[in-house]
């Protein structure tokens, strides 16, 4: 299982000033020249389209809601059921495609909530310094000293099983990475000339932080978001696998693997295809995140 701060181990990014159009063009060219990044983007787009168009493209949409067809239980892959059927006769292909809605949504929700918690706290800590900085960063250190998955398990168990509770539990252990990254960026930026100039002309602290400093921290934050979504999907699937996350008949990939593992190896398709979906999602977001990092980092050579 991946720890919540894994993305911060990537190569440090240079502090940048607001991107000019020429910079954007160079970054776009660097990204498009990275074949793995383009492949990752294509895979992510494919998964998103599958999630959005699920009611249209699946042959048995009612099976995603838990319809029971006992006469069709555990049928192998065929032209009628591309990925076979589960123990209740549900079409695994339909459930995997609908599961993209749940798994992608929870990954995005976890990272978004962590971003909204960690970035403001990191900005305040880096800009205020002194006691405020010590208080916020020592609290962050406390969260970081506990293995993320262990803390998520404890919070998830306290909140109870469910997809929403799993997202909340993981967001509460994911924010320290964003906080520490933002604090480091703000510490470097607050001494810049344009920040001092804004203070000289009478700009308030809030305006300095949100107008002049935070926009210049977006590059590393965008990279972290793009890389963390895949890890969040994997971790959320792990919680569902052990029964704390999504509950049947919700077609979330981790929950499907958990149920399907009981029928291995004879009915291998039950757990294999949702497991493959998890792999493709994590792989796609990792490749995309690597490409975004390389495109934004001016020190990257290709």
PDB file of C-alpha atoms in Angstrom, residues 177-287:
ATOM      1  CA  UNK A 177       1.613  16.308   1.952  1.00  0.00           C
ATOM      2  CA  UNK A 178      -0.063  19.357   0.421  1.00  0.00           C
ATOM      3  CA  UNK A 179       0.573  21.401   3.554  1.00  0.00           C
ATOM      4  CA  UNK A 180       4.295  20.647   3.666  1.00  0.00           C
ATOM      5  CA  UNK A 181       4.742  21.215  -0.069  1.00  0.00           C
ATOM      6  CA  UNK A 182       2.912  24.555   0.044  1.00  0.00           C
ATOM      7  CA  UNK A 183       4.768  25.724   3.136  1.00  0.00           C
ATOM      8  CA  UNK A 184       8.119  25.072   1.499  1.00  0.00           C
ATOM      9  CA  UNK A 185       7.114  26.925  -1.650  1.00  0.00           C
ATOM     10  CA  UNK A 186       5.759  29.910   0.303  1.00  0.00           C
ATOM     11  CA  UNK A 187       8.926  30.137   2.419  1.00  0.00           C
ATOM     12  CA  UNK A 188      10.935  30.463  -0.793  1.00  0.00           C
ATOM     13  CA  UNK A 189       8.563  32.938  -2.423  1.00  0.00           C
ATOM     14  CA  UNK A 190       7.866  35.329   0.425  1.00  0.00           C
ATOM     15  CA  UNK A 191      11.365  36.826   0.110  1.00  0.00           C
ATOM     16  CA  UNK A 192      10.947  37.545  -3.606  1.00  0.00           C
ATOM     17  CA  UNK A 193      11.131  41.165  -4.787  1.00  0.00           C
ATOM     18  CA  UNK A 194       7.582  41.293  -6.140  1.00  0.00           C
ATOM     19  CA  UNK A 195       6.218  40.172  -2.745  1.00  0.00           C
ATOM     20  CA  UNK A 196       8.177  42.874  -0.930  1.00  0.00           C
ATOM     21  CA  UNK A 197       6.963  45.427  -3.478  1.00  0.00           C
ATOM     22  CA  UNK A 198       3.333  44.416  -2.865  1.00  0.00           C
ATOM     23  CA  UNK A 199       3.817  44.863   0.877  1.00  0.00           C
ATOM     24  CA  UNK A 200       5.466  48.250   0.381  1.00  0.00           C
ATOM     25  CA  UNK A 201       2.481  49.591  -1.588  1.00  0.00           C
ATOM     26  CA  UNK A 202       0.155  48.549   1.233  1.00  0.00           C
ATOM     27  CA  UNK A 203      -1.239  45.193   0.102  1.00  0.00           C
ATOM     28  CA  UNK A 204      -2.734  43.241   2.991  1.00  0.00           C
ATOM     29  CA  UNK A 205      -1.442  39.838   4.024  1.00  0.00           C
ATOM     30  CA  UNK A 206      -4.432  38.071   2.511  1.00  0.00           C
ATOM     31  CA  UNK A 207      -3.915  39.767  -0.850  1.00  0.00           C
ATOM     32  CA  UNK A 208      -0.198  39.028  -0.807  1.00  0.00           C
ATOM     33  CA  UNK A 209      -0.788  35.347  -0.082  1.00  0.00           C
ATOM     34  CA  UNK A 210      -3.680  34.685  -2.461  1.00  0.00           C
ATOM     35  CA  UNK A 211      -2.821  37.119  -5.240  1.00  0.00           C
ATOM     36  CA  UNK A 212       0.969  37.103  -5.372  1.00  0.00           C
ATOM     37  CA  UNK A 213       2.277  33.944  -3.667  1.00  0.00           C
ATOM     38  CA  UNK A 214      -0.198  31.083  -4.099  1.00  0.00           C
ATOM     39  CA  UNK A 215      -0.482  31.471  -7.914  1.00  0.00           C
ATOM     40  CA  UNK A 216       3.269  30.838  -8.099  1.00  0.00           C
ATOM     41  CA  UNK A 217       2.944  27.594  -6.124  1.00  0.00           C
ATOM     42  CA  UNK A 218       0.511  26.070  -8.614  1.00  0.00           C
ATOM     43  CA  UNK A 219       3.126  24.269 -10.696  1.00  0.00           C
ATOM     44  CA  UNK A 220       4.270  21.783  -8.023  1.00  0.00           C
ATOM     45  CA  UNK A 221       0.718  21.530  -6.673  1.00  0.00           C
ATOM     46  CA  UNK A 222      -0.664  20.602 -10.109  1.00  0.00           C
ATOM     47  CA  UNK A 223       2.029  17.945 -10.428  1.00  0.00           C
ATOM     48  CA  UNK A 224       1.195  16.534  -6.993  1.00  0.00           C
ATOM     49  CA  UNK A 225      -2.537  16.469  -7.745  1.00  0.00           C
ATOM     50  CA  UNK A 226      -2.013  14.645 -11.040  1.00  0.00           C
ATOM     51  CA  UNK A 227       0.184  12.023  -9.373  1.00  0.00           C
ATOM     52  CA  UNK A 228      -1.854  11.632  -6.188  1.00  0.00           C
ATOM     53  CA  UNK A 229      -5.197  10.812  -7.833  1.00  0.00           C
ATOM     54  CA  UNK A 230      -3.914   7.409  -8.903  1.00  0.00           C
ATOM     55  CA  UNK A 231      -2.550   6.665  -5.422  1.00  0.00           C
ATOM     56  CA  UNK A 232      -5.856   7.823  -3.895  1.00  0.00           C
ATOM     57  CA  UNK A 233      -7.825   5.442  -6.150  1.00  0.00           C
ATOM     58  CA  UNK A 234      -5.541   2.586  -5.121  1.00  0.00           C
ATOM     59  CA  UNK A 235      -5.765   3.390  -1.413  1.00  0.00           C
ATOM     60  CA  UNK A 236      -9.554   3.797  -1.536  1.00  0.00           C
ATOM     61  CA  UNK A 237      -9.796   0.449  -3.314  1.00  0.00           C
ATOM     62  CA  UNK A 238      -7.687  -1.014  -0.503  1.00  0.00           C
ATOM     63  CA  UNK A 239     -10.146   0.251   2.110  1.00  0.00           C
ATOM     64  CA  UNK A 240     -13.041  -1.206   0.129  1.00  0.00           C
ATOM     65  CA  UNK A 241     -11.146  -4.482  -0.225  1.00  0.00           C
ATOM     66  CA  UNK A 242     -10.988  -4.913   3.543  1.00  0.00           C
ATOM     67  CA  UNK A 243     -14.605  -3.859   4.003  1.00  0.00           C
ATOM     68  CA  UNK A 244     -14.285  -0.275   5.259  1.00  0.00           C
ATOM     69  CA  UNK A 245     -14.989   1.523   1.969  1.00  0.00           C
ATOM     70  CA  UNK A 246     -17.744   0.889  -0.556  1.00  0.00           C
ATOM     71  CA  UNK A 247     -20.233  -1.842   0.313  1.00  0.00           C
ATOM     72  CA  UNK A 248     -21.955  -4.304  -2.060  1.00  0.00           C
ATOM     73  CA  UNK A 249     -23.792  -3.942  -4.371  1.00  0.00           C
ATOM     74  CA  UNK A 250     -21.932  -0.681  -5.128  1.00  0.00           C
ATOM     75  CA  UNK A 251     -19.758  -1.498  -8.170  1.00  0.00           C
ATOM     76  CA  UNK A 252     -16.592   0.059  -6.784  1.00  0.00           C
ATOM     77  CA  UNK A 253     -13.504  -1.744  -8.068  1.00  0.00           C
ATOM     78  CA  UNK A 254     -11.956  -2.526  -4.687  1.00  0.00           C
ATOM     79  CA  UNK A 255     -15.223  -3.908  -3.331  1.00  0.00           C
ATOM     80  CA  UNK A 256     -15.622  -6.051  -6.473  1.00  0.00           C
ATOM     81  CA  UNK A 257     -12.126  -7.493  -6.040  1.00  0.00           C
ATOM     82  CA  UNK A 258     -12.899  -8.236  -2.400  1.00  0.00           C
ATOM     83  CA  UNK A 259     -16.011 -10.200  -3.317  1.00  0.00           C
ATOM     84  CA  UNK A 260     -14.459 -11.843  -6.352  1.00  0.00           C
ATOM     85  CA  UNK A 261     -11.378 -13.150  -4.535  1.00  0.00           C
ATOM     86  CA  UNK A 262     -13.579 -15.686  -2.781  1.00  0.00           C
ATOM     87  CA  UNK A 263     -14.193 -17.371  -6.136  1.00  0.00           C
ATOM     88  CA  UNK A 264     -10.551 -17.583  -7.249  1.00  0.00           C
ATOM     89  CA  UNK A 265      -9.103 -19.359  -9.145  1.00  0.00           C
ATOM     90  CA  UNK A 266     -12.003 -21.253 -10.763  1.00  0.00           C
ATOM     91  CA  UNK A 267     -14.005 -18.155 -11.591  1.00  0.00           C
ATOM     92  CA  UNK A 268     -10.970 -15.918 -12.131  1.00  0.00           C
ATOM     93  CA  UNK A 269     -12.737 -13.241 -14.189  1.00  0.00           C
ATOM     94  CA  UNK A 270     -14.783 -12.034 -11.215  1.00  0.00           C
ATOM     95  CA  UNK A 271     -11.803 -10.406  -9.472  1.00  0.00           C
ATOM     96  CA  UNK A 272      -9.398 -10.091 -12.388  1.00  0.00           C
ATOM     97  CA  UNK A 273     -11.184  -7.474 -14.464  1.00  0.00           C
ATOM     98  CA  UNK A 274     -11.926  -4.963 -11.668  1.00  0.00           C
ATOM     99  CA  UNK A 275      -8.340  -5.495 -10.497  1.00  0.00           C
ATOM    100  CA  UNK A 276      -7.113  -4.740 -14.014  1.00  0.00           C
ATOM    101  CA  UNK A 277      -9.231  -1.559 -14.019  1.00  0.00           C
ATOM    102  CA  UNK A 278      -7.496  -0.410 -10.819  1.00  0.00           C
ATOM    103  CA  UNK A 279      -4.110  -1.114 -12.382  1.00  0.00           C
ATOM    104  CA  UNK A 280      -4.923   0.846 -15.549  1.00  0.00           C
ATOM    105  CA  UNK A 281      -6.242   3.833 -13.597  1.00  0.00           C
ATOM    106  CA  UNK A 282      -3.185   4.031 -11.336  1.00  0.00           C
ATOM    107  CA  UNK A 283      -0.818   3.440 -14.251  1.00  0.00           C
ATOM    108  CA  UNK A 284      -2.510   6.116 -16.371  1.00  0.00           C
ATOM    109  CA  UNK A 285      -2.445   8.777 -13.670  1.00  0.00           C
ATOM    110  CA  UNK A 286       1.175   7.969 -12.786  1.00  0.00           C
ATOM    111  CA  UNK A 287       2.290   8.352 -16.398  1.00  0.00           C
TER     112      UNK A 287
END
